[in-house]
């Protein structure tokens, strides 16, 4: 059994990525600093400069991703001068020119977002998770993220119409098809592209972490054991921690030493927990545990 790698690297991802060969990673999942949003913690980039700042980094990401790999970019535009800023939209258009395919968009609905309002708008309770690929033939393991059928099935499957008992293909040529009758008697269904996940803020000492459930879901959907996962804006190392628990190799890059230390602590704690569980329940754990590689 091959050793699992957990690498955490200190520096600007633009420079560190140059250490990695072409077509190396199976999945890149990351949440970069949002424009201007965290000035007090790690320096915001002005919304007007965001695309210019991001493009050299996304060019490196394009190089290091395998042709069968996927890039998930968790990002959110801010409101500037009373309007939604357009930098995320501009970024998508520029990344397409760079060679990326914008294949899908997932919505992360923050289930536990508390209410609030501004004079002319309500509180944001969702963020974008943009999916980019290098080719249309990317790896996807849809069976890994199936969900319980849910209440809809009880009423919907009792009243089937004529389009429900045949495969009904999308009329806009999207390739989407459905046959509702297929779901009778099943316990699991495929999810939608809306992820209802609670935010996690406790005990992390980083102000902008994403919940473990977010990388967990995408790692299961787009990779298999032993694959390589990259988070170029690693923060407190959530992606690497989850990747390791799922038996994937990971590289995290972070520009602030305090967060590197935090990620290392979290990783060690998670490893201790795994070992304790192994001792307590005597479960066989085929994986060898690894030391942290810090550059
Ligand atoms: C939104 S946070 C990521 C949080 C992470 N998903 C987690 O769960 O902890 C973005 C991180 O990117 C780091 N960062 C900003 N610019 C960077 C760069 N050029 N290279 C590497 N990391 C960078 C920031 O220090 C910050 O920790």
PDB file of C-alpha atoms and ligand atoms in Angstrom:
ATOM      1  CA  UNK A   1       0.000   0.000   0.000  1.00  0.00           C
ATOM      2  CA  UNK A   2       1.436   3.373  -1.058  1.00  0.00           C
ATOM      3  CA  UNK A   3       1.962   6.081   1.517  1.00  0.00           C
ATOM      4  CA  UNK A   4      -0.527   8.944   1.398  1.00  0.00           C
ATOM      5  CA  UNK A   5       1.008  12.378   0.901  1.00  0.00           C
ATOM      6  CA  UNK A   6      -0.176  15.435   2.818  1.00  0.00           C
ATOM      7  CA  UNK A   7       1.833  18.463   1.710  1.00  0.00           C
ATOM      8  CA  UNK A   8       1.374  21.969   3.033  1.00  0.00           C
ATOM      9  CA  UNK A   9       3.457  24.643   1.345  1.00  0.00           C
ATOM     10  CA  UNK A  10       4.195  28.185   2.408  1.00  0.00           C
ATOM     11  CA  UNK A  11       4.147  30.965  -0.181  1.00  0.00           C
ATOM     12  CA  UNK A  12       2.230  32.545  -3.043  1.00  0.00           C
ATOM     13  CA  UNK A  13       0.550  29.789  -5.025  1.00  0.00           C
ATOM     14  CA  UNK A  14       1.673  31.495  -8.230  1.00  0.00           C
ATOM     15  CA  UNK A  15       5.297  30.629  -7.376  1.00  0.00           C
ATOM     16  CA  UNK A  16       4.775  27.332  -5.576  1.00  0.00           C
ATOM     17  CA  UNK A  17       2.678  25.865  -8.404  1.00  0.00           C
ATOM     18  CA  UNK A  18       5.719  26.109 -10.696  1.00  0.00           C
ATOM     19  CA  UNK A  19       7.249  23.219  -8.697  1.00  0.00           C
ATOM     20  CA  UNK A  20       4.562  20.846  -9.998  1.00  0.00           C
ATOM     21  CA  UNK A  21       4.530  19.145 -13.399  1.00  0.00           C
ATOM     22  CA  UNK A  22       1.867  19.536 -16.070  1.00  0.00           C
ATOM     23  CA  UNK A  23      -1.314  17.449 -15.758  1.00  0.00           C
ATOM     24  CA  UNK A  24      -0.629  16.390 -12.159  1.00  0.00           C
ATOM     25  CA  UNK A  25      -3.784  17.012 -10.082  1.00  0.00           C
ATOM     26  CA  UNK A  26      -7.139  15.228 -10.321  1.00  0.00           C
ATOM     27  CA  UNK A  27      -9.110  17.911  -8.485  1.00  0.00           C
ATOM     28  CA  UNK A  28      -8.473  21.513  -7.517  1.00  0.00           C
ATOM     29  CA  UNK A  29     -10.886  22.896  -4.975  1.00  0.00           C
ATOM     30  CA  UNK A  30     -10.409  26.275  -3.393  1.00  0.00           C
ATOM     31  CA  UNK A  31     -11.866  29.413  -1.950  1.00  0.00           C
ATOM     32  CA  UNK A  32      -9.544  32.316  -2.787  1.00  0.00           C
ATOM     33  CA  UNK A  33      -9.716  35.628  -0.948  1.00  0.00           C
ATOM     34  CA  UNK A  34     -12.810  37.430  -2.129  1.00  0.00           C
ATOM     35  CA  UNK A  35     -12.315  40.922  -3.485  1.00  0.00           C
ATOM     36  CA  UNK A  36     -11.738  43.391  -0.659  1.00  0.00           C
ATOM     37  CA  UNK A  37     -13.626  41.196   1.753  1.00  0.00           C
ATOM     38  CA  UNK A  38     -10.896  40.379   4.281  1.00  0.00           C
ATOM     39  CA  UNK A  39      -8.734  43.507   4.378  1.00  0.00           C
ATOM     40  CA  UNK A  40      -8.101  43.145   8.088  1.00  0.00           C
ATOM     41  CA  UNK A  41      -7.015  39.530   7.969  1.00  0.00           C
ATOM     42  CA  UNK A  42      -5.139  38.809   4.763  1.00  0.00           C
ATOM     43  CA  UNK A  43      -5.294  41.807   2.503  1.00  0.00           C
ATOM     44  CA  UNK A  44      -8.118  42.303   0.048  1.00  0.00           C
ATOM     45  CA  UNK A  45      -7.698  42.677  -3.674  1.00  0.00           C
ATOM     46  CA  UNK A  46      -9.720  45.520  -5.141  1.00  0.00           C
ATOM     47  CA  UNK A  47     -12.695  44.220  -7.161  1.00  0.00           C
ATOM     48  CA  UNK A  48     -11.432  46.166 -10.179  1.00  0.00           C
ATOM     49  CA  UNK A  49      -8.073  44.370 -10.013  1.00  0.00           C
ATOM     50  CA  UNK A  50      -9.388  40.934  -9.141  1.00  0.00           C
ATOM     51  CA  UNK A  51      -9.429  39.394 -12.625  1.00  0.00           C
ATOM     52  CA  UNK A  52      -5.938  40.711 -13.401  1.00  0.00           C
ATOM     53  CA  UNK A  53      -4.705  39.229 -10.082  1.00  0.00           C
ATOM     54  CA  UNK A  54      -6.373  35.856 -10.543  1.00  0.00           C
ATOM     55  CA  UNK A  55      -5.584  35.086 -14.196  1.00  0.00           C
ATOM     56  CA  UNK A  56      -1.838  34.278 -13.853  1.00  0.00           C
ATOM     57  CA  UNK A  57      -2.799  31.886 -11.036  1.00  0.00           C
ATOM     58  CA  UNK A  58      -5.606  30.240 -12.993  1.00  0.00           C
ATOM     59  CA  UNK A  59      -3.167  29.795 -15.880  1.00  0.00           C
ATOM     60  CA  UNK A  60      -0.886  27.761 -13.595  1.00  0.00           C
ATOM     61  CA  UNK A  61      -3.901  25.821 -12.322  1.00  0.00           C
ATOM     62  CA  UNK A  62      -4.844  24.987 -15.910  1.00  0.00           C
ATOM     63  CA  UNK A  63      -1.350  23.656 -16.494  1.00  0.00           C
ATOM     64  CA  UNK A  64      -1.190  21.430 -13.400  1.00  0.00           C
ATOM     65  CA  UNK A  65      -4.718  19.957 -13.729  1.00  0.00           C
ATOM     66  CA  UNK A  66      -5.093  16.644 -15.548  1.00  0.00           C
ATOM     67  CA  UNK A  67      -7.234  16.702 -18.727  1.00  0.00           C
ATOM     68  CA  UNK A  68      -9.709  14.457 -16.851  1.00  0.00           C
ATOM     69  CA  UNK A  69      -9.629  16.669 -13.749  1.00  0.00           C
ATOM     70  CA  UNK A  70     -11.962  19.316 -12.351  1.00  0.00           C
ATOM     71  CA  UNK A  71     -11.481  22.756 -10.811  1.00  0.00           C
ATOM     72  CA  UNK A  72     -14.059  23.917  -8.253  1.00  0.00           C
ATOM     73  CA  UNK A  73     -13.850  27.632  -7.489  1.00  0.00           C
ATOM     74  CA  UNK A  74     -15.845  28.804  -4.476  1.00  0.00           C
ATOM     75  CA  UNK A  75     -16.298  32.544  -4.966  1.00  0.00           C
ATOM     76  CA  UNK A  76     -18.795  35.295  -4.338  1.00  0.00           C
ATOM     77  CA  UNK A  77     -19.081  38.763  -5.808  1.00  0.00           C
ATOM     78  CA  UNK A  78     -19.520  41.666  -3.436  1.00  0.00           C
ATOM     79  CA  UNK A  79     -21.781  44.665  -3.593  1.00  0.00           C
ATOM     80  CA  UNK A  80     -19.917  47.848  -4.552  1.00  0.00           C
ATOM     81  CA  UNK A  81     -21.638  51.258  -4.687  1.00  0.00           C
ATOM     82  CA  UNK A  82     -25.061  49.696  -4.308  1.00  0.00           C
ATOM     83  CA  UNK A  83     -24.650  47.247  -7.191  1.00  0.00           C
ATOM     84  CA  UNK A  84     -23.446  43.692  -7.554  1.00  0.00           C
ATOM     85  CA  UNK A  85     -19.880  43.930  -8.822  1.00  0.00           C
ATOM     86  CA  UNK A  86     -19.321  42.032 -12.062  1.00  0.00           C
ATOM     87  CA  UNK A  87     -15.810  40.674 -11.417  1.00  0.00           C
ATOM     88  CA  UNK A  88     -16.914  37.057 -11.051  1.00  0.00           C
ATOM     89  CA  UNK A  89     -18.722  37.221 -14.386  1.00  0.00           C
ATOM     90  CA  UNK A  90     -15.700  38.903 -15.992  1.00  0.00           C
ATOM     91  CA  UNK A  91     -13.439  36.263 -14.463  1.00  0.00           C
ATOM     92  CA  UNK A  92     -15.524  33.433 -15.952  1.00  0.00           C
ATOM     93  CA  UNK A  93     -15.327  35.042 -19.416  1.00  0.00           C
ATOM     94  CA  UNK A  94     -11.559  35.575 -19.158  1.00  0.00           C
ATOM     95  CA  UNK A  95     -10.935  32.048 -17.883  1.00  0.00           C
ATOM     96  CA  UNK A  96     -12.847  30.689 -20.885  1.00  0.00           C
ATOM     97  CA  UNK A  97     -10.471  32.665 -23.140  1.00  0.00           C
ATOM     98  CA  UNK A  98      -7.586  31.113 -21.189  1.00  0.00           C
ATOM     99  CA  UNK A  99      -8.789  27.647 -22.222  1.00  0.00           C
ATOM    100  CA  UNK A 100     -11.077  26.604 -19.375  1.00  0.00           C
ATOM    101  CA  UNK A 101     -14.525  25.157 -20.016  1.00  0.00           C
ATOM    102  CA  UNK A 102     -17.152  26.511 -17.611  1.00  0.00           C
ATOM    103  CA  UNK A 103     -19.022  23.244 -17.271  1.00  0.00           C
ATOM    104  CA  UNK A 104     -21.304  23.702 -14.264  1.00  0.00           C
ATOM    105  CA  UNK A 105     -22.190  25.903 -11.350  1.00  0.00           C
ATOM    106  CA  UNK A 106     -23.178  24.619  -7.901  1.00  0.00           C
ATOM    107  CA  UNK A 107     -24.838  26.727  -5.275  1.00  0.00           C
ATOM    108  CA  UNK A 108     -23.736  26.348  -1.685  1.00  0.00           C
ATOM    109  CA  UNK A 109     -26.804  27.301   0.353  1.00  0.00           C
ATOM    110  CA  UNK A 110     -25.695  28.222   3.891  1.00  0.00           C
ATOM    111  CA  UNK A 111     -28.325  26.399   5.862  1.00  0.00           C
ATOM    112  CA  UNK A 112     -27.610  28.080   9.185  1.00  0.00           C
ATOM    113  CA  UNK A 113     -27.209  31.643   7.916  1.00  0.00           C
ATOM    114  CA  UNK A 114     -28.820  34.001  10.408  1.00  0.00           C
ATOM    115  CA  UNK A 115     -31.299  36.616   9.169  1.00  0.00           C
ATOM    116  CA  UNK A 116     -30.394  40.236   8.502  1.00  0.00           C
ATOM    117  CA  UNK A 117     -31.134  43.035   6.085  1.00  0.00           C
ATOM    118  CA  UNK A 118     -29.792  46.190   4.491  1.00  0.00           C
ATOM    119  CA  UNK A 119     -32.111  49.036   3.443  1.00  0.00           C
ATOM    120  CA  UNK A 120     -32.415  47.655  -0.093  1.00  0.00           C
ATOM    121  CA  UNK A 121     -31.420  43.988   0.094  1.00  0.00           C
ATOM    122  CA  UNK A 122     -31.495  40.893   2.281  1.00  0.00           C
ATOM    123  CA  UNK A 123     -28.670  38.862   3.649  1.00  0.00           C
ATOM    124  CA  UNK A 124     -26.711  36.604   1.279  1.00  0.00           C
ATOM    125  CA  UNK A 125     -27.207  32.956   2.222  1.00  0.00           C
ATOM    126  CA  UNK A 126     -25.443  31.322  -0.723  1.00  0.00           C
ATOM    127  CA  UNK A 127     -22.148  31.213  -2.573  1.00  0.00           C
ATOM    128  CA  UNK A 128     -21.104  30.054  -6.005  1.00  0.00           C
ATOM    129  CA  UNK A 129     -19.036  26.927  -6.580  1.00  0.00           C
ATOM    130  CA  UNK A 130     -18.026  27.267 -10.219  1.00  0.00           C
ATOM    131  CA  UNK A 131     -16.932  24.126 -12.016  1.00  0.00           C
ATOM    132  CA  UNK A 132     -14.245  24.418 -14.689  1.00  0.00           C
ATOM    133  CA  UNK A 133     -12.684  21.652 -16.767  1.00  0.00           C
ATOM    134  CA  UNK A 134     -10.030  21.238 -19.441  1.00  0.00           C
ATOM    135  CA  UNK A 135     -12.109  18.791 -21.436  1.00  0.00           C
ATOM    136  CA  UNK A 136     -15.711  17.604 -21.551  1.00  0.00           C
ATOM    137  CA  UNK A 137     -14.537  14.087 -20.651  1.00  0.00           C
ATOM    138  CA  UNK A 138     -13.750  14.648 -16.995  1.00  0.00           C
ATOM    139  CA  UNK A 139     -13.990  11.964 -14.312  1.00  0.00           C
ATOM    140  CA  UNK A 140     -17.169  11.999 -12.239  1.00  0.00           C
ATOM    141  CA  UNK A 141     -18.349   9.363  -9.740  1.00  0.00           C
ATOM    142  CA  UNK A 142     -22.020  10.283  -9.358  1.00  0.00           C
ATOM    143  CA  UNK A 143     -22.923   7.153  -7.365  1.00  0.00           C
ATOM    144  CA  UNK A 144     -20.747   8.419  -4.480  1.00  0.00           C
ATOM    145  CA  UNK A 145     -22.985  11.390  -3.685  1.00  0.00           C
ATOM    146  CA  UNK A 146     -26.450   9.853  -3.882  1.00  0.00           C
ATOM    147  CA  UNK A 147     -28.960  11.078  -1.289  1.00  0.00           C
ATOM    148  CA  UNK A 148     -32.050   9.548   0.334  1.00  0.00           C
ATOM    149  CA  UNK A 149     -35.094   9.790  -1.972  1.00  0.00           C
ATOM    150  CA  UNK A 150     -36.918  12.197   0.343  1.00  0.00           C
ATOM    151  CA  UNK A 151     -40.555  13.071   0.814  1.00  0.00           C
ATOM    152  CA  UNK A 152     -41.172  14.179  -2.804  1.00  0.00           C
ATOM    153  CA  UNK A 153     -41.172  10.583  -3.971  1.00  0.00           C
ATOM    154  CA  UNK A 154     -44.127   9.520  -1.822  1.00  0.00           C
ATOM    155  CA  UNK A 155     -46.595  11.877  -3.508  1.00  0.00           C
ATOM    156  CA  UNK A 156     -44.943  12.355  -6.920  1.00  0.00           C
ATOM    157  CA  UNK A 157     -44.550   8.669  -7.741  1.00  0.00           C
ATOM    158  CA  UNK A 158     -48.197   7.963  -6.940  1.00  0.00           C
ATOM    159  CA  UNK A 159     -49.432  10.187  -9.769  1.00  0.00           C
ATOM    160  CA  UNK A 160     -47.431   9.442 -12.898  1.00  0.00           C
ATOM    161  CA  UNK A 161     -48.304  11.219 -16.160  1.00  0.00           C
ATOM    162  CA  UNK A 162     -47.566   9.959 -19.682  1.00  0.00           C
ATOM    163  CA  UNK A 163     -44.165  11.681 -19.856  1.00  0.00           C
ATOM    164  CA  UNK A 164     -43.166  10.053 -16.582  1.00  0.00           C
ATOM    165  CA  UNK A 165     -43.077   6.472 -17.819  1.00  0.00           C
ATOM    166  CA  UNK A 166     -40.777   7.040 -20.787  1.00  0.00           C
ATOM    167  CA  UNK A 167     -37.347   8.652 -20.917  1.00  0.00           C
ATOM    168  CA  UNK A 168     -38.145  12.302 -21.483  1.00  0.00           C
ATOM    169  CA  UNK A 169     -35.181  14.075 -23.055  1.00  0.00           C
ATOM    170  CA  UNK A 170     -34.526  17.746 -22.663  1.00  0.00           C
ATOM    171  CA  UNK A 171     -35.825  19.682 -25.668  1.00  0.00           C
ATOM    172  CA  UNK A 172     -32.947  22.160 -25.611  1.00  0.00           C
ATOM    173  CA  UNK A 173     -30.319  19.548 -26.437  1.00  0.00           C
ATOM    174  CA  UNK A 174     -28.611  19.689 -23.034  1.00  0.00           C
ATOM    175  CA  UNK A 175     -28.399  15.899 -22.841  1.00  0.00           C
ATOM    176  CA  UNK A 176     -30.494  15.933 -19.670  1.00  0.00           C
ATOM    177  CA  UNK A 177     -33.128  13.211 -19.587  1.00  0.00           C
ATOM    178  CA  UNK A 178     -35.530  11.897 -16.980  1.00  0.00           C
ATOM    179  CA  UNK A 179     -37.735   8.885 -16.482  1.00  0.00           C
ATOM    180  CA  UNK A 180     -39.637   9.485 -13.272  1.00  0.00           C
ATOM    181  CA  UNK A 181     -41.023   5.918 -13.144  1.00  0.00           C
ATOM    182  CA  UNK A 182     -37.440   4.612 -12.809  1.00  0.00           C
ATOM    183  CA  UNK A 183     -37.366   5.905  -9.243  1.00  0.00           C
ATOM    184  CA  UNK A 184     -40.175   3.671  -7.943  1.00  0.00           C
ATOM    185  CA  UNK A 185     -38.881   1.408  -5.163  1.00  0.00           C
ATOM    186  CA  UNK A 186     -35.477   3.088  -4.918  1.00  0.00           C
ATOM    187  CA  UNK A 187     -33.994   4.427  -1.713  1.00  0.00           C
ATOM    188  CA  UNK A 188     -31.328   6.710  -3.116  1.00  0.00           C
ATOM    189  CA  UNK A 189     -31.483   9.393  -5.784  1.00  0.00           C
ATOM    190  CA  UNK A 190     -28.983  11.728  -7.428  1.00  0.00           C
ATOM    191  CA  UNK A 191     -28.679  15.120  -5.745  1.00  0.00           C
ATOM    192  CA  UNK A 192     -29.276  18.481  -7.412  1.00  0.00           C
ATOM    193  CA  UNK A 193     -26.626  21.133  -7.931  1.00  0.00           C
ATOM    194  CA  UNK A 194     -27.722  22.984  -4.773  1.00  0.00           C
ATOM    195  CA  UNK A 195     -25.773  21.936  -1.674  1.00  0.00           C
ATOM    196  CA  UNK A 196     -27.513  22.707   1.596  1.00  0.00           C
ATOM    197  CA  UNK A 197     -24.599  22.865   4.043  1.00  0.00           C
ATOM    198  CA  UNK A 198     -24.231  24.613   7.350  1.00  0.00           C
ATOM    199  CA  UNK A 199     -21.234  26.900   7.832  1.00  0.00           C
ATOM    200  CA  UNK A 200     -18.683  25.856  10.466  1.00  0.00           C
ATOM    201  CA  UNK A 201     -16.989  28.650  12.351  1.00  0.00           C
ATOM    202  CA  UNK A 202     -16.059  27.174  15.709  1.00  0.00           C
ATOM    203  CA  UNK A 203     -12.472  26.726  16.938  1.00  0.00           C
ATOM    204  CA  UNK A 204     -10.746  27.318  13.655  1.00  0.00           C
ATOM    205  CA  UNK A 205      -8.985  30.632  14.201  1.00  0.00           C
ATOM    206  CA  UNK A 206      -9.503  31.478  10.549  1.00  0.00           C
ATOM    207  CA  UNK A 207     -12.257  33.852   9.590  1.00  0.00           C
ATOM    208  CA  UNK A 208     -13.235  32.362   6.220  1.00  0.00           C
ATOM    209  CA  UNK A 209     -13.182  28.597   6.384  1.00  0.00           C
ATOM    210  CA  UNK A 210     -15.545  26.481   4.366  1.00  0.00           C
ATOM    211  CA  UNK A 211     -17.322  23.554   6.069  1.00  0.00           C
ATOM    212  CA  UNK A 212     -15.665  20.133   5.796  1.00  0.00           C
ATOM    213  CA  UNK A 213     -18.793  18.882   4.044  1.00  0.00           C
ATOM    214  CA  UNK A 214     -18.021  21.092   1.029  1.00  0.00           C
ATOM    215  CA  UNK A 215     -14.663  19.589  -0.041  1.00  0.00           C
ATOM    216  CA  UNK A 216     -15.936  16.194   1.145  1.00  0.00           C
ATOM    217  CA  UNK A 217     -18.775  16.275  -1.392  1.00  0.00           C
ATOM    218  CA  UNK A 218     -16.652  17.421  -4.347  1.00  0.00           C
ATOM    219  CA  UNK A 219     -13.771  15.058  -3.530  1.00  0.00           C
ATOM    220  CA  UNK A 220     -16.173  12.104  -3.493  1.00  0.00           C
ATOM    221  CA  UNK A 221     -17.840  13.275  -6.706  1.00  0.00           C
ATOM    222  CA  UNK A 222     -14.707  13.898  -8.768  1.00  0.00           C
ATOM    223  CA  UNK A 223     -11.953  11.621  -7.411  1.00  0.00           C
ATOM    224  CA  UNK A 224     -11.119   8.140  -6.216  1.00  0.00           C
ATOM    225  CA  UNK A 225      -8.755   6.899  -3.507  1.00  0.00           C
ATOM    226  CA  UNK A 226      -5.099   7.685  -4.201  1.00  0.00           C
ATOM    227  CA  UNK A 227      -5.891  10.675  -6.465  1.00  0.00           C
ATOM    228  CA  UNK A 228      -4.198  14.065  -5.978  1.00  0.00           C
ATOM    229  CA  UNK A 229      -6.134  17.081  -4.645  1.00  0.00           C
ATOM    230  CA  UNK A 230      -4.884  20.684  -4.630  1.00  0.00           C
ATOM    231  CA  UNK A 231      -6.061  23.691  -2.632  1.00  0.00           C
ATOM    232  CA  UNK A 232      -3.937  26.682  -3.740  1.00  0.00           C
ATOM    233  CA  UNK A 233      -5.517  29.029  -1.130  1.00  0.00           C
ATOM    234  CA  UNK A 234      -5.519  26.532   1.702  1.00  0.00           C
ATOM    235  CA  UNK A 235      -6.275  28.739   4.739  1.00  0.00           C
ATOM    236  CA  UNK A 236      -6.706  26.458   7.750  1.00  0.00           C
ATOM    237  CA  UNK A 237      -6.245  23.366   5.569  1.00  0.00           C
ATOM    238  CA  UNK A 238      -9.822  22.071   5.467  1.00  0.00           C
ATOM    239  CA  UNK A 239      -9.415  20.548   1.995  1.00  0.00           C
ATOM    240  CA  UNK A 240      -6.212  18.682   2.856  1.00  0.00           C
ATOM    241  CA  UNK A 241      -7.635  17.347   6.102  1.00  0.00           C
ATOM    242  CA  UNK A 242     -10.750  15.988   4.387  1.00  0.00           C
ATOM    243  CA  UNK A 243      -8.755  14.661   1.421  1.00  0.00           C
ATOM    244  CA  UNK A 244      -6.512  12.723   3.769  1.00  0.00           C
ATOM    245  CA  UNK A 245      -9.464  11.244   5.651  1.00  0.00           C
ATOM    246  CA  UNK A 246     -10.871  10.097   2.332  1.00  0.00           C
ATOM    247  CA  UNK A 247      -7.606   8.417   1.324  1.00  0.00           C
ATOM    248  CA  UNK A 248      -6.496  11.008  -1.256  1.00  0.00           C
ATOM    249  CA  UNK A 249      -3.095  12.718  -1.578  1.00  0.00           C
ATOM    250  CA  UNK A 250      -3.189  16.454  -1.091  1.00  0.00           C
ATOM    251  CA  UNK A 251      -1.239  19.668  -1.549  1.00  0.00           C
ATOM    252  CA  UNK A 252      -2.260  22.885   0.194  1.00  0.00           C
ATOM    253  CA  UNK A 253      -0.605  26.251  -0.477  1.00  0.00           C
ATOM    254  CA  UNK A 254      -0.979  29.162   1.925  1.00  0.00           C
ATOM    255  CA  UNK A 255       0.671  32.572   2.022  1.00  0.00           C
ATOM    256  CA  UNK A 256       0.323  33.174   5.793  1.00  0.00           C
ATOM    257  CA  UNK A 257       2.518  31.234   8.211  1.00  0.00           C
ATOM    258  CA  UNK A 258      -0.076  31.444  11.027  1.00  0.00           C
ATOM    259  CA  UNK A 259      -2.566  29.531   8.891  1.00  0.00           C
ATOM    260  CA  UNK A 260       0.081  26.980   7.886  1.00  0.00           C
ATOM    261  CA  UNK A 261       0.656  26.273  11.590  1.00  0.00           C
ATOM    262  CA  UNK A 262      -3.087  26.051  12.164  1.00  0.00           C
ATOM    263  CA  UNK A 263      -3.456  23.583   9.283  1.00  0.00           C
ATOM    264  CA  UNK A 264      -0.623  21.450  10.669  1.00  0.00           C
ATOM    265  CA  UNK A 265      -2.197  21.388  14.141  1.00  0.00           C
ATOM    266  CA  UNK A 266      -5.576  20.411  12.722  1.00  0.00           C
ATOM    267  CA  UNK A 267      -3.989  17.681  10.657  1.00  0.00           C
ATOM    268  CA  UNK A 268      -2.173  16.229  13.660  1.00  0.00           C
ATOM    269  CA  UNK A 269      -5.379  16.295  15.720  1.00  0.00           C
ATOM    270  CA  UNK A 270      -7.282  14.511  12.961  1.00  0.00           C
ATOM    271  CA  UNK A 271      -4.543  11.872  12.738  1.00  0.00           C
ATOM    272  CA  UNK A 272      -4.619  11.326  16.512  1.00  0.00           C
ATOM    273  CA  UNK A 273      -8.381  10.876  16.367  1.00  0.00           C
ATOM    274  CA  UNK A 274      -8.082   8.320  13.577  1.00  0.00           C
ATOM    275  CA  UNK A 275      -5.483   6.366  15.554  1.00  0.00           C
ATOM    276  CA  UNK A 276      -7.589   6.515  18.749  1.00  0.00           C
ATOM    277  CA  UNK A 277     -10.608   5.219  16.857  1.00  0.00           C
ATOM    278  CA  UNK A 278      -8.521   2.448  15.394  1.00  0.00           C
ATOM    279  CA  UNK A 279      -7.330   1.384  18.840  1.00  0.00           C
ATOM    280  CA  UNK A 280     -10.803   1.698  20.382  1.00  0.00           C
ATOM    281  CA  UNK A 281     -12.774  -0.133  17.745  1.00  0.00           C
ATOM    282  CA  UNK A 282      -9.949  -2.287  16.400  1.00  0.00           C
ATOM    283  CA  UNK A 283     -10.954  -1.422  12.862  1.00  0.00           C
ATOM    284  CA  UNK A 284      -8.374  -2.310  10.266  1.00  0.00           C
ATOM    285  CA  UNK A 285      -6.899   0.784   8.752  1.00  0.00           C
ATOM    286  CA  UNK A 286      -4.943  -0.111   5.675  1.00  0.00           C
ATOM    287  CA  UNK A 287      -3.511   3.354   5.271  1.00  0.00           C
ATOM    288  CA  UNK A 288      -0.039   4.260   6.459  1.00  0.00           C
ATOM    289  CA  UNK A 289       0.082   7.534   8.312  1.00  0.00           C
ATOM    290  CA  UNK A 290       2.320  10.169   6.986  1.00  0.00           C
ATOM    291  CA  UNK A 291       4.431  13.004   8.217  1.00  0.00           C
ATOM    292  CA  UNK A 292       3.610  16.501   7.118  1.00  0.00           C
ATOM    293  CA  UNK A 293       5.808  17.831   4.316  1.00  0.00           C
ATOM    294  CA  UNK A 294       6.258  21.523   4.716  1.00  0.00           C
ATOM    295  CA  UNK A 295       8.241  23.546   2.211  1.00  0.00           C
TER     296      UNK A 295
HETATM  297  C1  LIG B   1     -10.954  32.144   1.954  1.00  0.00           C
HETATM  298  S1  LIG B   1      -9.458  31.668   2.680  1.00  0.00           S
HETATM  299  C2  LIG B   1      -9.454  29.917   2.496  1.00  0.00           C
HETATM  300  C3  LIG B   1     -10.075  29.211   3.660  1.00  0.00           C
HETATM  301  C4  LIG B   1     -10.033  27.694   3.537  1.00  0.00           C
HETATM  302  N1  LIG B   1     -10.953  27.212   2.527  1.00  0.00           N
HETATM  303  C5  LIG B   1     -10.346  27.038   4.883  1.00  0.00           C
HETATM  304  O1  LIG B   1     -11.339  26.278   4.979  1.00  0.00           O
HETATM  305  O2  LIG B   1      -9.650  27.310   5.855  1.00  0.00           O
HETATM  306  C6  LIG B   1      -8.259  32.172   1.500  1.00  0.00           C
HETATM  307  C7  LIG B   1      -6.830  31.962   1.945  1.00  0.00           C
HETATM  308  O3  LIG B   1      -5.964  32.255   0.848  1.00  0.00           O
HETATM  309  C8  LIG B   1      -4.741  32.761   1.384  1.00  0.00           C
HETATM  310  N2  LIG B   1      -4.051  33.460   0.281  1.00  0.00           N
HETATM  311  C9  LIG B   1      -4.270  34.717  -0.187  1.00  0.00           C
HETATM  312  N3  LIG B   1      -3.482  34.964  -1.250  1.00  0.00           N
HETATM  313  C10 LIG B   1      -2.744  33.832  -1.466  1.00  0.00           C
HETATM  314  C11 LIG B   1      -1.767  33.460  -2.432  1.00  0.00           C
HETATM  315  N4  LIG B   1      -1.390  34.314  -3.387  1.00  0.00           N
HETATM  316  N5  LIG B   1      -1.238  32.220  -2.373  1.00  0.00           N
HETATM  317  C12 LIG B   1      -1.608  31.344  -1.407  1.00  0.00           C
HETATM  318  N6  LIG B   1      -2.538  31.654  -0.448  1.00  0.00           N
HETATM  319  C13 LIG B   1      -3.104  32.873  -0.492  1.00  0.00           C
HETATM  320  C14 LIG B   1      -5.190  33.650   2.522  1.00  0.00           C
HETATM  321  O4  LIG B   1      -4.146  33.869   3.465  1.00  0.00           O
HETATM  322  C15 LIG B   1      -6.370  32.847   3.093  1.00  0.00           C
HETATM  323  O5  LIG B   1      -5.966  32.046   4.178  1.00  0.00           O
END
